[in-house]
Amino acid sequence: MSSANHNFINGAWVASRAGRTYEQKNPADLTTVTGLWQKSTADDVNLAVEAAAEAFASWSGLSVYQRAGHLKKALALMETHRDRIAAVLTAENGKTLRESQAEIASAIKEMDFQIAEGVRMGGSVMPSEQDGVFAYQVRRPLGTVAVIAPWNFPFNVPCRKVTPALMAGNTCVLKPAGLTPGVGAEFVRVYEEAGLPAGVLNFVTGSGSEIGDTLVSHPKVKAISFTGSTEVGTAIHQKAAAALTRTQLEMGGKNPIVVLADADLAAAADSAVLAAYACAGQWCTSTSRALVEKSVLSEFLDLLLSRVGRIVVGKGTDPRTTMGPVCGESQLRNILAGIEKGKAEGARLLVGGGRVGEGDLGRGCFVEPTVFADVRPEMFLAQEEIFGPVLSVMAVDDFDEAVRVANGVRFGLASSIYTRDLRKAMTFAEKTDVGLTHVNMPTAFKEPQLSFGGVKLSGQGTPEAGRSGIEFFTEHKVVYVKYR
Ligand code: NAP
Ligand code: MG
């Protein structure tokens, strides 16, 4: 094992002051340690925040074109190093190399858009009521911001958050998920190689429960952008409120696909399988409920099960694999516990339902693609995010019941309806309580030029991405000038 990897503070790779490290283990084979990482403490976080705060004046003093210049170099280096980054992503997260490449490609597209948005970020001029007064409004950066990233999109999510933050002129402290420090380090390395000035982007690894509070409560941190669980996001919001620090929270989901009797059922089954099992069901926009009109339920189930049967579970590095392991032991435990609850509450297990434990795969965190039927709205399987390869199929009498059931959860991230009836499609789009919805498209579909964020317990604050991406990282200033 090579020596431990470091934090990145004020332009240098440095060890934690406390000298503690932890091991990251490959979820496809828990006996493989991919690297040693700093188990940082509050001291390290404080140093990182101070470095970022120190760098703020000069970074925000650059023209937006100069900032864009730095970020464009980093963007080009992501292209250059995409194979290396994908290998780290698959080793730490477990997703297939194809999925890792897709994540990086998507990060590059989002970054490209957010750089352009940053350059275009202007203000507005309004006529004044006063004679000889010129009044205008500009946006300005907040200062130092914190980005707390998840392990499910450990490259794309930091990219989506850090790009608008830096383009607006903020400086940043990035805390990657404990499970994916190496991907975070790859993200930081492209900026380092691009020559980003010291202190503009800092990186501290370690456990969120140990260092999170220091980062969230630091008086010099002016905003927190977080992706992860609803529980941690809610706690961050409460702590941040004490100092009126703004938050942007992207959290859990229980995303439904509604399949009506008139739908293209094969397309609906393709969509459900794609969005339920890609990345082993660990997208925040994964489909976890299929709400199917009774008259087509058995036909839909046949189509669904034949597709699920073709999923090849294996290591993400094996080109034959279509579904990799789940990300780590605690995910494995929680997902299997969720499946057991589903069995106990009387849902009908159609396929899967256990760990893939044979041979080589027995050393990893592999879960069978799982389908439950006869799931009722009040059940755990219908209400709680499992964040694994588990799809709950629920029968509904008609469109109205589908809408009611779709909305009858605490979450509101994504949804989808499959139908050829324009009236029902548009009515669903109007009534579904989510941040993004789809007609005849998977729940996970998204594009960088449109906002991304949930409602209810799925999201809080100005949404990421699209034109709102940069809004979160800026505040407004109004200027009145009397010239006559
Ligand atoms: P999590 O605990 O919410 O982790 C998300 C991020 O927050 C990680 O960087 C984590 O660091 C950090 N964190 C943890 N405790 C913190 C605290 N007290 N203060 C500040 N930051 C803190 O999520 P998880 O434990 O990795 O996963 C649990 C469940 O969350 C999943 O099963 C899934 O249901 C949900 N989840 C949702 C998404 C999404 O895309 N919306 C993404 C990931 C997870 P550490 O990793 O060091 O703890
Ligand atoms: Mg956690």
Coordinates of C-alpha atoms and ligand atoms in Angstrom, one line a residue:
M1 CA 0.0 0.0 0.0
S2 CA 1.4 3.4 -1.0
S3 CA 1.4 6.2 1.5
A4 CA -1.7 8.1 2.5
N5 CA -3.4 10.6 0.2
H6 CA -3.6 14.1 1.4
N7 CA -6.0 17.0 1.8
F8 CA -5.6 19.9 -0.6
I9 CA -5.4 23.2 1.3
N10 CA -4.2 26.5 0.0
G11 CA -2.7 25.0 -3.1
A12 CA -0.8 22.2 -1.4
W13 CA -1.4 18.5 -0.6
V14 CA -1.1 18.2 3.2
A15 CA -1.7 15.6 5.8
S16 CA -4.3 16.1 8.5
R17 CA -2.7 17.7 11.6
A18 CA -4.1 14.9 13.7
G19 CA -2.2 12.3 11.7
R20 CA -5.1 9.8 11.4
T21 CA -6.1 8.0 8.2
Y22 CA -8.8 5.6 7.1
E23 CA -9.1 3.0 4.3
Q24 CA -11.4 3.2 1.3
K25 CA -12.4 -0.3 0.2
N26 CA -13.5 -1.3 -3.2
P27 CA -17.2 -2.3 -3.0
A28 CA -16.7 -4.9 -5.7
D29 CA -14.2 -6.6 -3.4
L30 CA -14.0 -5.4 0.2
T31 CA -10.7 -7.1 0.7
T32 CA -9.2 -4.6 -1.7
V33 CA -8.1 -1.3 -0.1
T34 CA -8.1 1.4 -2.9
G35 CA -6.3 4.0 -0.8
L36 CA -5.6 5.5 2.6
W37 CA -7.1 8.9 3.2
Q38 CA -6.9 11.6 5.9
K39 CA -9.4 11.3 8.7
S40 CA -9.5 15.0 9.1
T41 CA -10.5 17.0 12.2
A42 CA -12.0 20.4 12.9
D43 CA -8.5 21.9 12.8
D44 CA -8.1 20.8 9.1
V45 CA -11.5 22.2 8.2
N46 CA -10.7 25.5 9.9
L47 CA -7.4 25.7 7.9
A48 CA -9.2 25.0 4.7
V49 CA -11.9 27.6 5.3
E50 CA -9.3 30.2 6.3
A51 CA -7.4 29.5 3.1
A52 CA -10.5 29.9 1.0
A53 CA -11.5 33.1 2.8
E54 CA -8.0 34.5 2.3
A55 CA -8.2 33.7 -1.5
F56 CA -11.6 35.3 -1.9
A57 CA -10.4 38.9 -2.5
S58 CA -8.1 38.1 -5.4
W59 CA -10.3 35.5 -7.0
S60 CA -13.4 37.6 -6.9
G61 CA -11.3 40.5 -8.1
L62 CA -10.5 38.7 -11.4
S63 CA -12.7 39.4 -14.4
V64 CA -15.2 36.7 -15.1
Y65 CA -13.3 36.0 -18.3
Q66 CA -10.2 35.3 -16.3
R67 CA -12.1 33.0 -14.0
A68 CA -13.7 31.3 -17.1
G69 CA -10.1 30.8 -18.5
H70 CA -9.1 28.8 -15.4
L71 CA -12.2 26.7 -15.5
K72 CA -12.0 26.0 -19.2
K73 CA -8.5 24.6 -18.7
A74 CA -9.8 22.3 -15.9
L75 CA -12.7 21.3 -18.3
A76 CA -10.2 20.3 -21.0
L77 CA -8.2 18.3 -18.5
M78 CA -11.3 16.4 -17.5
E79 CA -11.5 15.2 -21.1
T80 CA -7.8 14.4 -21.1
H81 CA -8.0 12.3 -17.9
R82 CA -11.4 10.8 -18.3
D83 CA -10.2 7.2 -18.4
R84 CA -8.1 7.7 -15.3
I85 CA -11.0 9.3 -13.5
A86 CA -13.4 6.6 -14.6
A87 CA -11.2 3.9 -13.2
V88 CA -11.1 5.6 -9.8
L89 CA -14.9 6.1 -9.9
T90 CA -15.5 2.5 -10.6
A91 CA -13.0 1.3 -8.0
E92 CA -14.5 3.5 -5.3
N93 CA -18.2 3.6 -6.2
G94 CA -18.7 0.3 -7.9
K95 CA -20.6 1.5 -10.9
T96 CA -19.7 0.1 -14.3
L97 CA -16.9 1.8 -16.3
R98 CA -19.6 2.7 -18.9
E99 CA -21.6 4.4 -16.1
S100 CA -18.5 6.1 -14.8
Q101 CA -17.7 7.4 -18.3
A102 CA -21.3 8.6 -18.6
E103 CA -21.0 10.5 -15.3
I104 CA -17.8 12.3 -16.4
A105 CA -19.3 13.1 -19.8
S106 CA -22.3 14.6 -18.0
A107 CA -20.1 16.6 -15.6
I108 CA -18.3 18.1 -18.6
K109 CA -21.5 19.1 -20.3
E110 CA -22.8 20.7 -17.1
M111 CA -19.5 22.5 -16.5
D112 CA -19.5 23.8 -20.0
F113 CA -22.9 25.2 -19.5
Q114 CA -22.2 26.7 -16.1
I115 CA -19.0 28.4 -17.3
A116 CA -21.0 30.1 -20.1
E117 CA -23.8 31.0 -17.6
G118 CA -21.1 32.6 -15.3
V119 CA -19.8 34.7 -18.2
R120 CA -23.4 35.8 -19.1
M121 CA -24.3 36.6 -15.5
G122 CA -25.2 40.3 -15.7
G123 CA -27.4 42.6 -13.8
S124 CA -30.4 44.7 -14.7
V125 CA -31.1 48.4 -15.1
M126 CA -34.5 49.8 -14.0
P127 CA -35.7 53.4 -14.6
S128 CA -35.6 55.5 -11.4
E129 CA -38.5 57.6 -10.2
Q130 CA -36.0 60.4 -9.5
D131 CA -34.7 62.8 -12.1
G132 CA -31.0 62.3 -12.9
V133 CA -30.8 59.0 -11.0
F134 CA -29.4 55.9 -12.7
A135 CA -30.4 52.7 -10.9
Y136 CA -29.1 49.3 -11.5
Q137 CA -28.7 45.9 -9.9
V138 CA -25.8 43.5 -9.9
R139 CA -25.0 40.1 -8.5
R140 CA -22.0 39.4 -6.4
P141 CA -20.4 36.4 -4.8
L142 CA -21.0 35.4 -1.3
G143 CA -17.5 34.7 -0.1
T144 CA -16.4 31.2 0.9
V145 CA -18.9 28.3 0.3
A146 CA -18.9 24.7 1.3
V147 CA -19.8 21.8 -1.0
I148 CA -20.7 18.5 0.7
A149 CA -20.8 15.8 -1.9
P150 CA -22.3 12.3 -2.0
W151 CA -20.8 9.1 -3.2
N152 CA -23.4 8.2 -5.8
F153 CA -22.2 10.9 -8.3
P154 CA -18.9 11.8 -6.7
F155 CA -17.6 13.6 -9.8
N156 CA -20.6 15.1 -11.4
V157 CA -22.2 16.6 -8.2
P158 CA -19.0 18.5 -7.1
C159 CA -18.7 19.7 -10.7
R160 CA -22.3 20.9 -10.8
K161 CA -21.9 22.8 -7.6
V162 CA -18.3 24.0 -7.7
T163 CA -18.4 25.4 -11.2
P164 CA -21.1 28.0 -10.6
A165 CA -19.7 28.8 -7.2
L166 CA -16.3 29.6 -8.6
M167 CA -17.6 31.4 -11.7
A168 CA -19.6 33.7 -9.5
G169 CA -16.3 34.6 -7.7
N170 CA -16.7 32.5 -4.6
T171 CA -14.0 30.3 -3.1
C172 CA -14.7 26.8 -2.0
V173 CA -14.1 24.0 0.5
L174 CA -15.1 20.6 -0.9
K175 CA -15.8 17.7 1.4
P176 CA -16.2 14.5 -0.6
A177 CA -18.2 11.5 0.8
G178 CA -16.2 9.3 3.0
L179 CA -16.7 6.4 0.5
T180 CA -15.3 8.3 -2.6
P181 CA -12.3 10.5 -1.5
G182 CA -10.3 9.4 -4.6
V183 CA -12.9 10.7 -7.0
G184 CA -12.9 14.0 -5.1
A185 CA -9.2 14.2 -5.3
E186 CA -9.3 13.6 -9.1
F187 CA -11.7 16.4 -9.3
V188 CA -9.4 18.7 -7.4
R189 CA -6.3 17.6 -9.4
V190 CA -7.7 18.9 -12.7
Y191 CA -8.0 22.3 -11.2
E192 CA -4.6 22.1 -9.7
E193 CA -3.1 21.1 -13.1
A194 CA -5.1 23.9 -14.7
G195 CA -3.2 26.3 -12.4
L196 CA -6.1 27.5 -10.3
P197 CA -4.7 30.0 -7.8
A198 CA -4.0 28.7 -4.3
G199 CA -6.9 28.6 -1.8
V200 CA -9.7 29.0 -4.4
L201 CA -10.6 25.3 -4.1
N202 CA -9.8 23.3 -1.0
F203 CA -10.4 19.7 -0.3
V204 CA -10.8 18.0 3.1
T205 CA -11.5 14.2 3.5
G206 CA -12.9 12.4 6.5
S207 CA -16.1 11.6 8.2
G208 CA -19.1 13.9 7.8
S209 CA -20.3 13.2 11.3
E210 CA -16.9 14.3 12.7
I211 CA -16.1 17.4 10.6
G212 CA -19.4 18.3 9.1
D213 CA -20.5 20.5 12.0
T214 CA -17.3 22.6 11.9
L215 CA -17.7 23.2 8.2
V216 CA -21.5 23.9 8.4
S217 CA -21.2 26.2 11.4
H218 CA -18.0 28.1 10.4
P219 CA -18.8 31.9 10.4
K220 CA -16.8 32.4 7.2
V221 CA -18.8 29.8 5.3
K222 CA -21.6 31.8 3.6
A223 CA -23.4 29.0 1.8
I224 CA -23.6 25.2 1.9
S225 CA -24.5 23.1 -1.1
F226 CA -25.3 19.5 0.0
T227 CA -26.4 16.3 -1.7
G228 CA -27.2 13.2 0.4
S229 CA -29.8 11.9 2.8
T230 CA -32.8 13.9 3.9
E231 CA -31.8 13.3 7.5
V232 CA -28.3 14.8 7.2
G233 CA -29.6 17.6 4.9
T234 CA -32.3 18.6 7.4
A235 CA -29.7 18.7 10.2
I236 CA -27.4 20.9 8.1
H237 CA -30.2 23.3 7.4
Q238 CA -31.0 23.6 11.1
K239 CA -27.4 24.2 12.0
A240 CA -26.9 26.7 9.2
A241 CA -29.9 28.7 10.2
A242 CA -28.2 29.8 13.4
A243 CA -25.9 32.0 11.4
L244 CA -28.4 32.7 8.5
T245 CA -26.1 30.7 6.2
R246 CA -28.0 29.7 3.1
T247 CA -28.4 26.1 2.1
Q248 CA -29.1 24.2 -1.1
L249 CA -30.1 20.7 -0.3
E250 CA -30.6 17.9 -2.8
M251 CA -31.9 14.8 -0.9
G252 CA -33.8 11.6 -1.2
G253 CA -36.6 10.5 -3.5
K254 CA -39.3 7.9 -3.9
N255 CA -39.7 8.4 -7.6
P256 CA -42.7 6.9 -9.4
I257 CA -43.3 5.9 -13.0
V258 CA -47.0 5.8 -13.8
V259 CA -48.0 3.4 -16.5
L260 CA -51.4 3.9 -17.9
A261 CA -53.4 1.3 -19.9
D262 CA -52.9 3.1 -23.2
A263 CA -49.1 3.4 -22.8
D264 CA -46.4 1.9 -25.0
L265 CA -45.8 -0.8 -22.4
A266 CA -42.5 -2.0 -23.8
A267 CA -41.1 1.6 -23.7
A268 CA -42.4 1.9 -20.1
A269 CA -40.7 -1.3 -19.1
D270 CA -37.5 -0.2 -20.7
S271 CA -37.7 3.1 -18.8
A272 CA -38.5 1.5 -15.5
V273 CA -35.6 -1.0 -15.8
L274 CA -33.1 1.6 -16.9
A275 CA -34.0 4.0 -14.0
A276 CA -34.5 1.4 -11.3
Y277 CA -31.3 -0.6 -11.8
A278 CA -28.7 1.8 -13.4
C279 CA -25.9 2.4 -10.8
A280 CA -27.6 -0.3 -8.8
G281 CA -30.6 1.9 -8.0
Q282 CA -28.4 4.6 -6.4
W283 CA -29.4 7.6 -8.4
C284 CA -31.4 10.2 -6.5
T285 CA -33.7 10.1 -9.5
S286 CA -33.9 6.3 -9.6
T287 CA -37.4 4.9 -10.3
S288 CA -38.4 3.0 -7.1
R289 CA -42.2 2.7 -7.7
A290 CA -44.1 1.6 -10.7
L291 CA -47.8 2.6 -10.5
V292 CA -49.5 0.5 -13.1
E293 CA -53.2 0.5 -14.2
K294 CA -54.7 -2.8 -13.3
S295 CA -55.9 -3.8 -16.8
V296 CA -52.3 -3.9 -18.1
L297 CA -50.5 -5.0 -14.9
S298 CA -49.8 -8.6 -15.9
E299 CA -48.6 -7.7 -19.4
F300 CA -46.4 -5.0 -17.9
L301 CA -45.0 -7.4 -15.3
D302 CA -44.1 -9.9 -18.1
L303 CA -42.2 -7.2 -20.0
L304 CA -40.5 -5.9 -16.9
L305 CA -39.4 -9.3 -15.6
S306 CA -38.0 -10.4 -19.0
R307 CA -35.8 -7.2 -19.0
V308 CA -34.8 -7.6 -15.3
G309 CA -33.7 -11.2 -16.2
R310 CA -31.2 -9.8 -18.7
I311 CA -29.4 -7.7 -16.1
V312 CA -25.8 -9.0 -15.6
V313 CA -24.6 -8.3 -12.1
G314 CA -20.8 -8.2 -11.7
K315 CA -17.8 -6.1 -11.2
G316 CA -17.9 -2.7 -12.9
T317 CA -14.6 -3.4 -14.6
D318 CA -16.0 -6.4 -16.4
P319 CA -17.4 -5.2 -19.8
R320 CA -20.2 -7.8 -19.6
T321 CA -21.6 -6.3 -16.4
T322 CA -24.7 -4.2 -16.6
M323 CA -25.1 -3.7 -12.9
G324 CA -22.3 -3.3 -10.4
P325 CA -22.2 -3.6 -6.6
V326 CA -23.9 -1.1 -4.3
C327 CA -21.5 1.4 -2.7
G328 CA -20.2 -0.2 0.5
E329 CA -21.1 -2.3 3.4
S330 CA -23.5 0.0 5.0
Q331 CA -25.5 0.5 1.8
L332 CA -25.5 -3.3 1.4
R333 CA -26.8 -3.8 4.9
N334 CA -29.5 -1.1 4.6
I335 CA -30.7 -2.3 1.2
L336 CA -31.0 -5.9 2.4
A337 CA -32.8 -4.8 5.5
G338 CA -35.2 -2.8 3.4
I339 CA -35.9 -5.9 1.3
E340 CA -36.5 -8.0 4.4
K341 CA -39.0 -5.4 5.7
G342 CA -40.8 -5.6 2.3
K343 CA -41.0 -9.4 2.6
A344 CA -42.3 -9.1 6.2
E345 CA -45.0 -6.6 5.4
G346 CA -46.5 -8.9 2.8
A347 CA -45.4 -7.6 -0.5
R348 CA -44.9 -10.3 -3.2
L349 CA -41.3 -10.8 -4.1
L350 CA -41.2 -11.6 -7.8
V351 CA -37.4 -11.7 -8.4
G352 CA -34.2 -11.1 -6.6
G353 CA -34.4 -10.2 -2.9
G354 CA -30.9 -11.2 -1.8
R355 CA -27.2 -10.7 -1.9
V356 CA -25.2 -12.1 -4.8
G357 CA -22.8 -14.2 -2.8
E358 CA -21.3 -16.8 -5.0
G359 CA -17.6 -17.0 -5.9
D360 CA -15.6 -13.9 -6.5
L361 CA -18.7 -11.7 -6.0
G362 CA -19.1 -12.9 -2.5
R363 CA -16.4 -10.5 -1.4
G364 CA -18.3 -7.5 -2.7
C365 CA -21.5 -5.6 -2.1
F366 CA -23.7 -7.2 -4.8
V367 CA -27.4 -7.2 -4.5
E368 CA -29.8 -9.0 -6.9
P369 CA -32.0 -6.8 -9.0
T370 CA -35.3 -7.0 -7.0
V371 CA -38.9 -6.6 -8.0
F372 CA -41.8 -6.6 -5.5
A373 CA -45.5 -6.7 -6.6
D374 CA -48.7 -6.2 -4.6
V375 CA -47.1 -3.2 -2.8
R376 CA -49.7 -1.0 -1.1
P377 CA -49.3 2.7 -0.6
E378 CA -48.9 2.5 3.2
M379 CA -46.1 0.0 3.1
F380 CA -42.5 0.8 3.8
L381 CA -41.6 -0.3 0.3
A382 CA -43.9 2.4 -1.1
Q383 CA -42.9 5.2 1.3
E384 CA -39.2 5.0 2.1
E385 CA -36.1 5.4 -0.1
I386 CA -34.2 2.2 -0.2
F387 CA -31.5 3.6 -2.6
G388 CA -30.8 0.2 -4.1
P389 CA -31.8 -2.0 -7.0
V390 CA -35.4 -2.5 -5.7
L391 CA -38.5 -1.7 -7.7
S392 CA -42.0 -1.8 -6.0
V393 CA -44.9 -2.4 -8.4
M394 CA -48.2 -1.1 -7.3
A395 CA -51.6 -1.6 -9.0
V396 CA -53.8 1.4 -9.4
D397 CA -57.5 1.5 -10.6
D398 CA -57.2 4.6 -12.8
F399 CA -55.4 7.9 -13.5
D400 CA -56.8 9.7 -10.5
E401 CA -55.6 7.0 -8.1
A402 CA -52.2 7.0 -9.8
V403 CA -51.8 10.7 -9.2
R404 CA -52.9 10.3 -5.6
V405 CA -50.6 7.5 -4.9
A406 CA -47.7 9.2 -6.7
N407 CA -48.0 12.2 -4.5
G408 CA -48.7 10.3 -1.3
V409 CA -45.1 10.3 -0.1
R410 CA -42.8 12.7 1.8
F411 CA -40.5 13.0 -1.1
G412 CA -40.8 15.0 -4.3
L413 CA -37.8 14.8 -6.6
A414 CA -38.8 13.1 -9.9
S415 CA -41.7 11.4 -11.6
S416 CA -42.8 10.1 -15.0
I417 CA -45.9 9.0 -16.8
Y418 CA -46.3 6.7 -19.7
T419 CA -49.4 7.4 -21.8
R420 CA -50.5 8.4 -25.2
D421 CA -53.3 10.6 -23.8
L422 CA -52.3 14.2 -24.0
R423 CA -54.9 15.3 -21.5
K424 CA -53.7 12.8 -18.9
A425 CA -50.1 13.5 -19.6
M426 CA -50.5 17.3 -19.2
T427 CA -52.7 16.9 -16.1
F428 CA -50.1 14.7 -14.5
A429 CA -47.4 17.2 -15.3
E430 CA -49.6 19.8 -13.6
K431 CA -50.5 17.8 -10.5
T432 CA -47.3 15.8 -9.8
D433 CA -45.6 17.2 -6.7
V434 CA -42.0 17.0 -7.8
G435 CA -39.1 19.2 -9.0
L436 CA -38.8 17.4 -12.3
T437 CA -41.3 15.3 -14.2
H438 CA -41.4 13.4 -17.5
V439 CA -43.8 12.2 -20.1
N440 CA -42.8 9.0 -21.8
M441 CA -39.2 9.4 -20.5
P442 CA -37.4 7.9 -17.5
T443 CA -37.6 9.5 -14.1
A444 CA -33.8 10.1 -14.2
F445 CA -33.7 12.1 -17.4
K446 CA -32.1 15.6 -17.1
E447 CA -30.3 18.2 -19.1
P448 CA -27.7 20.7 -17.9
Q449 CA -29.5 23.8 -19.2
L450 CA -32.5 23.2 -16.9
S451 CA -32.7 23.3 -13.1
F452 CA -32.3 20.3 -11.0
G453 CA -33.8 20.0 -7.5
G454 CA -36.7 18.5 -5.6
V455 CA -39.6 19.7 -3.5
K456 CA -41.1 18.4 -0.2
L457 CA -38.4 16.5 1.7
S458 CA -36.3 16.0 -1.5
G459 CA -35.0 19.5 -1.8
Q460 CA -34.6 22.9 -0.3
G461 CA -33.2 26.2 -1.6
T462 CA -32.5 27.5 -5.1
P463 CA -32.2 24.4 -7.4
E464 CA -28.8 23.4 -8.9
A465 CA -28.0 23.5 -12.6
G466 CA -29.6 25.4 -15.4
R467 CA -30.0 29.1 -15.1
S468 CA -30.7 28.8 -11.3
G469 CA -27.3 27.1 -10.8
I470 CA -25.4 30.3 -10.3
E471 CA -28.2 32.2 -8.5
F472 CA -27.7 30.2 -5.3
F473 CA -24.0 31.3 -5.1
T474 CA -24.7 35.1 -5.5
E475 CA -26.4 37.9 -3.7
H476 CA -27.9 41.1 -5.1
K477 CA -26.7 44.6 -4.8
V478 CA -28.6 47.7 -6.0
V479 CA -26.8 50.9 -6.9
Y480 CA -28.5 54.4 -7.2
V481 CA -26.3 57.0 -8.9
K482 CA -27.4 60.7 -8.9
Y483 CA -25.6 62.3 -11.8
R484 CA -27.6 65.5 -12.2
Ligands
NAP1 P1 -25.2 11.2 4.0 O1 -24.8 10.8 5.3 O2 -26.3 12.2 3.9 O3 -23.9 11.7 3.2 C1 -23.9 12.7 2.3 C2 -22.7 13.7 2.5 O4 -22.9 14.3 3.7 C3 -21.4 12.9 2.7 O5 -20.3 13.7 2.2 C4 -21.3 12.8 4.2 O6 -20.0 12.6 4.6 C5 -21.8 14.1 4.6 N1 -22.2 14.1 6.0 C6 -22.6 13.1 6.8 N2 -22.9 13.5 8.0 C7 -22.8 14.9 8.0 C8 -22.9 15.9 9.0 N3 -23.4 15.6 10.2 N4 -22.6 17.1 8.7 C9 -22.2 17.4 7.4 N5 -22.0 16.5 6.5 C10 -22.3 15.2 6.8 O7 -25.6 9.9 3.1 P2 -25.0 8.5 3.2 O8 -24.9 8.1 4.7 O9 -23.8 8.4 2.4 O10 -26.1 7.6 2.5 C11 -27.3 7.3 3.3 C12 -28.5 7.4 2.4 O11 -28.6 8.8 1.9 C13 -28.5 6.6 1.1 O12 -28.9 5.3 1.4 C14 -29.6 7.4 0.3 O13 -30.9 7.0 0.8 C15 -29.3 8.8 0.7 N6 -28.4 9.4 -0.4 C16 -29.0 10.2 -1.3 C17 -28.3 10.8 -2.3 C18 -28.9 11.7 -3.3 O14 -28.4 11.7 -4.4 N7 -29.9 12.4 -3.0 C19 -26.9 10.6 -2.3 C20 -26.3 9.9 -1.3 C21 -27.1 9.3 -0.3 P3 -19.5 11.0 5.0 O15 -19.7 10.3 3.7 O16 -18.1 11.2 5.4 O17 -20.4 10.5 6.1
MG2 MG -24.5 9.0 6.4

